[in-house]
């Protein structure tokens, strides 16, 4: 039979002057400080000699009387007891009786500190016995803050303290000697959990002079991975996860509105916020679900962080890669073998939502390899406005760090998968909007968000990988392509460049269906650009079940007899709905008359939304009234932008040669459905060319074009921006385009 | 002249300078100043000033303790003179921590401040039976019974003391005061005590005022 009780010896009792003085509120600036120090020094040795430390641990079970909702009867526990004996305390009482209050108070505090000093050995022995039994400690319970006082009597009886050490207990369940301490440790089979220390955060003795609020520890579990992180004061759970480099989809920017940053608390407790109550059912709250953005832990927590992983995003922006990675690895190996190691170059598009990186071998046309990933800054909001806000609110460095880390990781992944040594990467060209370039460069964003929206720098930027990406692991030249204005950035210049606007005489229109909804019209003579702030709806943002283009995202919808048939990316079980799915759903709902021309959803579905599909765990993916409204706003912005820009350019829509539809969303979009909901005008039918990621294509072209710099600067020079928000025509078009016009369906 | 030396005693006491206090008390006696006056106007009033500062968080416990120690040094010299003169204390208080409870620091500080307020204090210690409170109060003819409890499990024993007083029909003879971390004003109402105070200085002040009112 295994040993049940472990008497503890080898205590090393200390009395620390600093802690004792803290207990009695004696500070160096006190006029009586010296007097107290003298007294302390006089009695210190005597008090140490009076300490008679004893202690014991005993394995046992939680009795019925101490059962709680969390811990049931018979839960395995360890009872623990330590005492410093009665000697020091007796001196204290004696001194008070003699009217030597200073000594009385000091002795009492010294007894407390001596007892505290026994904790170290207690924990040591506790660790040993737990290791031997392969158990861990889930919780430390102490009376009266965690458990009723009667627990002390139960422990006293169980550990036979009277027989063993002559310890008494009062009818109020106080141990005698009074300078004794008793705990019940709840055991767990998880050996790695060891929360045995006193938790001042939970202690009811708020005025305790020894109160020392330890940092809150959060253990994040994701799949089989588990990591424990210390919470910084005032930080939300989301802040912590971000700081640790986890990606969280939070299109609202952590404002408790989008409901996408939920985590499940497995151990510990955090009071649900108002937002939690709005998003979760009572059962879900009870199961520990919380929105991480609104969760401010005050307790050590174990959280499961196993959200639909949007980092697996599928960006359908490129044609099937001509070569597989195996192929290109062979090429690289060949090149190395003949001693003329090839140089490589990378083109990068930093989108507000996604990042795409493409590897090229110098002198070859086709890309070697491509990786796409989520822009980790998305946690700070889905659109550039929220990113600018975050930067201005003091997150500038954090945002820069996130994008730099994303790019370095992306490049490492790119080259790792293509089996190219990082040393061989010689040049990196980045195309992105103005906000993204400011965040990457660490420029202040203050002026981007307020009139007259002046950028710090939209010129072509050159630097080393160390200067721009903050990484010494690479040694490549980095170029950031020039932009036109704060709202029409280098990604659009790159798109114009890729679409041949610098050569064409014919008037073309480029529409980037991203969050910012930038567009440009013109030819080699003159270009007019604008940005429509369409919002994140086309990328699944602000949509109840919206998601990025990840496997399982609904991308196509047909509705017949009020029943939806959907297909998903990679035909996985539905997880949500991506941008193309959103447009399709709306267009089908309008076609079936389930959404009227004003955008009102049929009353049968008004409250709960129209069901599209079921998730793996049986939840219904619905399209709600609010989602319809989001799309109305977004599509109206695009349409009004097209109309206004065309009119300002002084041309009719029929005269536009080619309409380039850029963006991940644009690639898979069914043009008929876009016309059906009024996002694109009828005139564009048969003239639309979905070109995917034109920004990335522009960056790639720049890699190979010796005249790239002058062409791009030329494009920027002939481009002019118009502001739409104050344009009366835009506003009129915007209102008109909000409806779903029946004749167009 | 008399006022000056008494003022000095008070000031040294407030600074916790026991030696100076002792010396000046002896001097004052030598000057023929009445022992009761030295006690009340020099020592006790000085101590109550420190107590007031403590209550207002202007000083901390150590300053109070050191002052109280100085006070005791002075009182020790005055005592034979006071006894000889047949001086009566301002009142008598029986105090203790109730049955089942071994906490004593708060109770000790209250005893200290009560002494500073001029009370003759009978400290019964900790884990005191209800009957012991009653017997001692009856025996010494106490004005005040003060009880301390630091645990919710021992608070009910304050009720037992009041019950015991009632059983004996002597409840009205005493000013019953209670204190301790979990004790509240509403608990005082509930058990039928007379006063609840939150700190040692307030306890002494309230006790003094209550006794004066009763005697008036």
JSON list of C-alpha atoms in Angstrom, two decimals, chain A residues 238-389:
[
{"chain": "A", "resi": 238, "resn": "UNK", "atom": "CA", "xyz": [-7.18, 38.70, -27.46]},
{"chain": "A", "resi": 239, "resn": "UNK", "atom": "CA", "xyz": [-4.27, 41.09, -26.87]},
{"chain": "A", "resi": 240, "resn": "UNK", "atom": "CA", "xyz": [-2.36, 38.24, -25.31]},
{"chain": "A", "resi": 241, "resn": "UNK", "atom": "CA", "xyz": [-3.08, 35.84, -28.13]},
{"chain": "A", "resi": 242, "resn": "UNK", "atom": "CA", "xyz": [-1.99, 38.43, -30.67]},
{"chain": "A", "resi": 243, "resn": "UNK", "atom": "CA", "xyz": [1.11, 39.28, -28.75]},
{"chain": "A", "resi": 244, "resn": "UNK", "atom": "CA", "xyz": [1.99, 35.62, -28.85]},
{"chain": "A", "resi": 245, "resn": "UNK", "atom": "CA", "xyz": [1.57, 35.56, -32.58]},
{"chain": "A", "resi": 246, "resn": "UNK", "atom": "CA", "xyz": [-1.70, 33.70, -32.79]},
{"chain": "A", "resi": 247, "resn": "UNK", "atom": "CA", "xyz": [-3.96, 34.75, -35.58]},
{"chain": "A", "resi": 248, "resn": "UNK", "atom": "CA", "xyz": [-7.49, 35.68, -34.66]},
{"chain": "A", "resi": 249, "resn": "UNK", "atom": "CA", "xyz": [-10.16, 36.66, -37.08]},
{"chain": "A", "resi": 250, "resn": "UNK", "atom": "CA", "xyz": [-11.63, 39.82, -35.66]},
{"chain": "A", "resi": 251, "resn": "UNK", "atom": "CA", "xyz": [-13.12, 41.85, -38.40]},
{"chain": "A", "resi": 252, "resn": "UNK", "atom": "CA", "xyz": [-14.57, 44.35, -35.98]},
{"chain": "A", "resi": 253, "resn": "UNK", "atom": "CA", "xyz": [-11.13, 45.07, -34.62]},
{"chain": "A", "resi": 254, "resn": "UNK", "atom": "CA", "xyz": [-11.74, 43.64, -31.17]},
{"chain": "A", "resi": 255, "resn": "UNK", "atom": "CA", "xyz": [-14.75, 45.74, -30.32]},
{"chain": "A", "resi": 256, "resn": "UNK", "atom": "CA", "xyz": [-17.02, 42.90, -29.27]},
{"chain": "A", "resi": 257, "resn": "UNK", "atom": "CA", "xyz": [-19.19, 43.23, -32.35]},
{"chain": "A", "resi": 258, "resn": "UNK", "atom": "CA", "xyz": [-18.29, 40.57, -34.88]},
{"chain": "A", "resi": 259, "resn": "UNK", "atom": "CA", "xyz": [-18.31, 37.58, -32.53]},
{"chain": "A", "resi": 260, "resn": "UNK", "atom": "CA", "xyz": [-15.45, 35.88, -34.35]},
{"chain": "A", "resi": 261, "resn": "UNK", "atom": "CA", "xyz": [-12.77, 35.78, -31.71]},
{"chain": "A", "resi": 262, "resn": "UNK", "atom": "CA", "xyz": [-14.39, 33.26, -29.39]},
{"chain": "A", "resi": 263, "resn": "UNK", "atom": "CA", "xyz": [-12.29, 30.94, -27.27]},
{"chain": "A", "resi": 264, "resn": "UNK", "atom": "CA", "xyz": [-13.35, 28.26, -24.85]},
{"chain": "A", "resi": 265, "resn": "UNK", "atom": "CA", "xyz": [-12.19, 28.50, -21.26]},
{"chain": "A", "resi": 266, "resn": "UNK", "atom": "CA", "xyz": [-11.47, 24.97, -20.09]},
{"chain": "A", "resi": 267, "resn": "UNK", "atom": "CA", "xyz": [-10.24, 25.83, -16.62]},
{"chain": "A", "resi": 268, "resn": "UNK", "atom": "CA", "xyz": [-10.64, 28.91, -14.51]},
{"chain": "A", "resi": 269, "resn": "UNK", "atom": "CA", "xyz": [-13.38, 31.44, -14.74]},
{"chain": "A", "resi": 270, "resn": "UNK", "atom": "CA", "xyz": [-13.92, 34.76, -16.41]},
{"chain": "A", "resi": 271, "resn": "UNK", "atom": "CA", "xyz": [-17.11, 36.74, -15.92]},
{"chain": "A", "resi": 272, "resn": "UNK", "atom": "CA", "xyz": [-19.06, 36.88, -19.20]},
{"chain": "A", "resi": 273, "resn": "UNK", "atom": "CA", "xyz": [-19.19, 40.34, -20.77]},
{"chain": "A", "resi": 274, "resn": "UNK", "atom": "CA", "xyz": [-22.30, 41.95, -22.21]},
{"chain": "A", "resi": 275, "resn": "UNK", "atom": "CA", "xyz": [-21.01, 41.01, -25.66]},
{"chain": "A", "resi": 276, "resn": "UNK", "atom": "CA", "xyz": [-20.62, 37.39, -24.55]},
{"chain": "A", "resi": 277, "resn": "UNK", "atom": "CA", "xyz": [-24.22, 37.36, -23.42]},
{"chain": "A", "resi": 278, "resn": "UNK", "atom": "CA", "xyz": [-25.30, 38.75, -26.76]},
{"chain": "A", "resi": 279, "resn": "UNK", "atom": "CA", "xyz": [-23.35, 36.20, -28.80]},
{"chain": "A", "resi": 280, "resn": "UNK", "atom": "CA", "xyz": [-23.60, 33.05, -26.74]},
{"chain": "A", "resi": 281, "resn": "UNK", "atom": "CA", "xyz": [-26.42, 30.90, -25.47]},
{"chain": "A", "resi": 282, "resn": "UNK", "atom": "CA", "xyz": [-26.46, 30.21, -21.71]},
{"chain": "A", "resi": 283, "resn": "UNK", "atom": "CA", "xyz": [-25.19, 26.65, -22.33]},
{"chain": "A", "resi": 284, "resn": "UNK", "atom": "CA", "xyz": [-22.30, 28.00, -24.36]},
{"chain": "A", "resi": 285, "resn": "UNK", "atom": "CA", "xyz": [-21.43, 30.51, -21.65]},
{"chain": "A", "resi": 286, "resn": "UNK", "atom": "CA", "xyz": [-21.51, 27.70, -19.14]},
{"chain": "A", "resi": 287, "resn": "UNK", "atom": "CA", "xyz": [-19.22, 25.67, -21.35]},
{"chain": "A", "resi": 288, "resn": "UNK", "atom": "CA", "xyz": [-16.75, 28.52, -21.09]},
{"chain": "A", "resi": 289, "resn": "UNK", "atom": "CA", "xyz": [-17.21, 30.29, -24.42]},
{"chain": "A", "resi": 290, "resn": "UNK", "atom": "CA", "xyz": [-16.08, 33.91, -24.36]},
{"chain": "A", "resi": 291, "resn": "UNK", "atom": "CA", "xyz": [-15.16, 36.54, -26.92]},
{"chain": "A", "resi": 292, "resn": "UNK", "atom": "CA", "xyz": [-11.44, 36.96, -26.36]},
{"chain": "A", "resi": 293, "resn": "UNK", "atom": "CA", "xyz": [-11.57, 40.68, -27.19]},
{"chain": "A", "resi": 294, "resn": "UNK", "atom": "CA", "xyz": [-13.85, 41.39, -24.24]},
{"chain": "A", "resi": 295, "resn": "UNK", "atom": "CA", "xyz": [-12.29, 38.90, -21.86]},
{"chain": "A", "resi": 296, "resn": "UNK", "atom": "CA", "xyz": [-10.05, 40.41, -19.20]},
{"chain": "A", "resi": 297, "resn": "UNK", "atom": "CA", "xyz": [-8.82, 37.46, -17.14]},
{"chain": "A", "resi": 298, "resn": "UNK", "atom": "CA", "xyz": [-8.36, 37.84, -13.40]},
{"chain": "A", "resi": 299, "resn": "UNK", "atom": "CA", "xyz": [-7.74, 34.17, -12.91]},
{"chain": "A", "resi": 300, "resn": "UNK", "atom": "CA", "xyz": [-5.28, 31.70, -14.36]},
{"chain": "A", "resi": 301, "resn": "UNK", "atom": "CA", "xyz": [-7.06, 30.19, -17.33]},
{"chain": "A", "resi": 302, "resn": "UNK", "atom": "CA", "xyz": [-6.65, 27.29, -19.65]},
{"chain": "A", "resi": 303, "resn": "UNK", "atom": "CA", "xyz": [-8.22, 28.22, -22.96]},
{"chain": "A", "resi": 304, "resn": "UNK", "atom": "CA", "xyz": [-8.82, 26.18, -26.06]},
{"chain": "A", "resi": 305, "resn": "UNK", "atom": "CA", "xyz": [-8.11, 28.18, -29.10]},
{"chain": "A", "resi": 306, "resn": "UNK", "atom": "CA", "xyz": [-9.25, 26.11, -31.96]},
{"chain": "A", "resi": 307, "resn": "UNK", "atom": "CA", "xyz": [-11.06, 28.47, -34.23]},
{"chain": "A", "resi": 308, "resn": "UNK", "atom": "CA", "xyz": [-11.71, 27.82, -37.87]},
{"chain": "A", "resi": 309, "resn": "UNK", "atom": "CA", "xyz": [-8.22, 28.44, -39.04]},
{"chain": "A", "resi": 310, "resn": "UNK", "atom": "CA", "xyz": [-8.37, 31.19, -41.62]},
{"chain": "A", "resi": 311, "resn": "UNK", "atom": "CA", "xyz": [-4.65, 31.05, -42.06]},
{"chain": "A", "resi": 312, "resn": "UNK", "atom": "CA", "xyz": [-5.38, 28.23, -44.49]},
{"chain": "A", "resi": 313, "resn": "UNK", "atom": "CA", "xyz": [-6.98, 30.72, -46.79]},
{"chain": "A", "resi": 314, "resn": "UNK", "atom": "CA", "xyz": [-7.37, 29.70, -50.39]},
{"chain": "A", "resi": 315, "resn": "UNK", "atom": "CA", "xyz": [-6.76, 32.68, -52.59]},
{"chain": "A", "resi": 316, "resn": "UNK", "atom": "CA", "xyz": [-7.95, 31.84, -56.04]},
{"chain": "A", "resi": 317, "resn": "UNK", "atom": "CA", "xyz": [-6.01, 34.70, -57.54]},
{"chain": "A", "resi": 318, "resn": "UNK", "atom": "CA", "xyz": [-3.69, 32.81, -59.81]},
{"chain": "A", "resi": 319, "resn": "UNK", "atom": "CA", "xyz": [-4.02, 30.35, -62.55]},
{"chain": "A", "resi": 320, "resn": "UNK", "atom": "CA", "xyz": [-2.91, 26.83, -61.76]},
{"chain": "A", "resi": 321, "resn": "UNK", "atom": "CA", "xyz": [0.78, 26.94, -61.27]},
{"chain": "A", "resi": 322, "resn": "UNK", "atom": "CA", "xyz": [2.53, 25.69, -64.34]},
{"chain": "A", "resi": 323, "resn": "UNK", "atom": "CA", "xyz": [5.13, 23.79, -62.37]},
{"chain": "A", "resi": 324, "resn": "UNK", "atom": "CA", "xyz": [4.78, 21.75, -59.25]},
{"chain": "A", "resi": 325, "resn": "UNK", "atom": "CA", "xyz": [7.16, 22.42, -56.43]},
{"chain": "A", "resi": 326, "resn": "UNK", "atom": "CA", "xyz": [8.94, 19.14, -57.07]},
{"chain": "A", "resi": 327, "resn": "UNK", "atom": "CA", "xyz": [9.76, 20.33, -60.51]},
{"chain": "A", "resi": 328, "resn": "UNK", "atom": "CA", "xyz": [11.16, 23.63, -59.45]},
{"chain": "A", "resi": 329, "resn": "UNK", "atom": "CA", "xyz": [13.17, 22.05, -56.69]},
{"chain": "A", "resi": 330, "resn": "UNK", "atom": "CA", "xyz": [14.74, 19.96, -59.38]},
{"chain": "A", "resi": 331, "resn": "UNK", "atom": "CA", "xyz": [15.56, 23.09, -61.32]},
{"chain": "A", "resi": 332, "resn": "UNK", "atom": "CA", "xyz": [17.16, 24.65, -58.33]},
{"chain": "A", "resi": 333, "resn": "UNK", "atom": "CA", "xyz": [19.17, 21.55, -57.63]},
{"chain": "A", "resi": 334, "resn": "UNK", "atom": "CA", "xyz": [20.31, 21.39, -61.24]},
{"chain": "A", "resi": 335, "resn": "UNK", "atom": "CA", "xyz": [21.38, 24.98, -61.17]},
{"chain": "A", "resi": 336, "resn": "UNK", "atom": "CA", "xyz": [23.36, 24.38, -58.03]},
{"chain": "A", "resi": 337, "resn": "UNK", "atom": "CA", "xyz": [24.95, 21.29, -59.51]},
{"chain": "A", "resi": 338, "resn": "UNK", "atom": "CA", "xyz": [26.44, 23.11, -62.47]},
{"chain": "A", "resi": 339, "resn": "UNK", "atom": "CA", "xyz": [27.93, 25.70, -60.16]},
{"chain": "A", "resi": 340, "resn": "UNK", "atom": "CA", "xyz": [25.92, 28.65, -61.39]},
{"chain": "A", "resi": 341, "resn": "UNK", "atom": "CA", "xyz": [23.43, 28.96, -58.57]},
{"chain": "A", "resi": 342, "resn": "UNK", "atom": "CA", "xyz": [20.44, 30.88, -59.85]},
{"chain": "A", "resi": 343, "resn": "UNK", "atom": "CA", "xyz": [19.23, 34.05, -58.16]},
{"chain": "A", "resi": 344, "resn": "UNK", "atom": "CA", "xyz": [15.67, 34.32, -57.01]},
{"chain": "A", "resi": 345, "resn": "UNK", "atom": "CA", "xyz": [13.24, 37.15, -56.60]},
{"chain": "A", "resi": 346, "resn": "UNK", "atom": "CA", "xyz": [9.95, 37.53, -54.77]},
{"chain": "A", "resi": 347, "resn": "UNK", "atom": "CA", "xyz": [6.84, 39.52, -55.57]},
{"chain": "A", "resi": 348, "resn": "UNK", "atom": "CA", "xyz": [4.59, 40.36, -52.65]},
{"chain": "A", "resi": 349, "resn": "UNK", "atom": "CA", "xyz": [1.10, 41.76, -52.44]},
{"chain": "A", "resi": 350, "resn": "UNK", "atom": "CA", "xyz": [0.16, 42.90, -48.97]},
{"chain": "A", "resi": 351, "resn": "UNK", "atom": "CA", "xyz": [-3.60, 43.06, -48.96]},
{"chain": "A", "resi": 352, "resn": "UNK", "atom": "CA", "xyz": [-5.57, 44.38, -46.02]},
{"chain": "A", "resi": 353, "resn": "UNK", "atom": "CA", "xyz": [-6.90, 40.85, -45.56]},
{"chain": "A", "resi": 354, "resn": "UNK", "atom": "CA", "xyz": [-4.49, 38.52, -47.32]},
{"chain": "A", "resi": 355, "resn": "UNK", "atom": "CA", "xyz": [-0.86, 38.44, -48.29]},
{"chain": "A", "resi": 356, "resn": "UNK", "atom": "CA", "xyz": [0.37, 36.68, -51.41]},
{"chain": "A", "resi": 357, "resn": "UNK", "atom": "CA", "xyz": [4.02, 35.95, -52.09]},
{"chain": "A", "resi": 358, "resn": "UNK", "atom": "CA", "xyz": [5.39, 34.58, -55.32]},
{"chain": "A", "resi": 359, "resn": "UNK", "atom": "CA", "xyz": [8.87, 33.28, -56.03]},
{"chain": "A", "resi": 360, "resn": "UNK", "atom": "CA", "xyz": [10.60, 33.78, -59.37]},
{"chain": "A", "resi": 361, "resn": "UNK", "atom": "CA", "xyz": [13.86, 32.47, -60.66]},
{"chain": "A", "resi": 362, "resn": "UNK", "atom": "CA", "xyz": [15.78, 35.20, -62.37]},
{"chain": "A", "resi": 363, "resn": "UNK", "atom": "CA", "xyz": [15.42, 34.99, -66.12]},
{"chain": "A", "resi": 364, "resn": "UNK", "atom": "CA", "xyz": [12.34, 32.76, -66.06]},
{"chain": "A", "resi": 365, "resn": "UNK", "atom": "CA", "xyz": [8.81, 33.89, -66.81]},
{"chain": "A", "resi": 366, "resn": "UNK", "atom": "CA", "xyz": [6.68, 31.55, -64.75]},
{"chain": "A", "resi": 367, "resn": "UNK", "atom": "CA", "xyz": [6.59, 31.73, -60.98]},
{"chain": "A", "resi": 368, "resn": "UNK", "atom": "CA", "xyz": [8.36, 28.95, -59.14]},
{"chain": "A", "resi": 369, "resn": "UNK", "atom": "CA", "xyz": [6.03, 28.88, -56.19]},
{"chain": "A", "resi": 370, "resn": "UNK", "atom": "CA", "xyz": [3.32, 30.91, -54.45]},
{"chain": "A", "resi": 371, "resn": "UNK", "atom": "CA", "xyz": [2.14, 31.11, -50.88]},
{"chain": "A", "resi": 372, "resn": "UNK", "atom": "CA", "xyz": [-0.81, 33.02, -49.53]},
{"chain": "A", "resi": 373, "resn": "UNK", "atom": "CA", "xyz": [-1.62, 33.83, -45.96]},
{"chain": "A", "resi": 374, "resn": "UNK", "atom": "CA", "xyz": [-3.83, 35.97, -43.80]},
{"chain": "A", "resi": 375, "resn": "UNK", "atom": "CA", "xyz": [-2.55, 39.40, -42.88]},
{"chain": "A", "resi": 376, "resn": "UNK", "atom": "CA", "xyz": [-2.04, 39.01, -39.15]},
{"chain": "A", "resi": 377, "resn": "UNK", "atom": "CA", "xyz": [-3.00, 42.64, -38.64]},
{"chain": "A", "resi": 378, "resn": "UNK", "atom": "CA", "xyz": [-6.56, 41.68, -39.42]},
{"chain": "A", "resi": 379, "resn": "UNK", "atom": "CA", "xyz": [-7.11, 41.23, -35.75]},
{"chain": "A", "resi": 380, "resn": "UNK", "atom": "CA", "xyz": [-6.89, 44.97, -35.44]},
{"chain": "A", "resi": 381, "resn": "UNK", "atom": "CA", "xyz": [-9.83, 45.39, -37.74]},
{"chain": "A", "resi": 382, "resn": "UNK", "atom": "CA", "xyz": [-10.93, 44.35, -41.16]},
{"chain": "A", "resi": 383, "resn": "UNK", "atom": "CA", "xyz": [-10.40, 47.63, -42.96]},
{"chain": "A", "resi": 384, "resn": "UNK", "atom": "CA", "xyz": [-7.71, 50.26, -43.25]},
{"chain": "A", "resi": 385, "resn": "UNK", "atom": "CA", "xyz": [-9.61, 52.73, -41.09]},
{"chain": "A", "resi": 386, "resn": "UNK", "atom": "CA", "xyz": [-9.52, 50.47, -38.05]},
{"chain": "A", "resi": 387, "resn": "UNK", "atom": "CA", "xyz": [-5.83, 49.73, -38.69]},
{"chain": "A", "resi": 388, "resn": "UNK", "atom": "CA", "xyz": [-5.08, 53.45, -38.83]},
{"chain": "A", "resi": 389, "resn": "UNK", "atom": "CA", "xyz": [-7.01, 53.88, -35.59]}
]
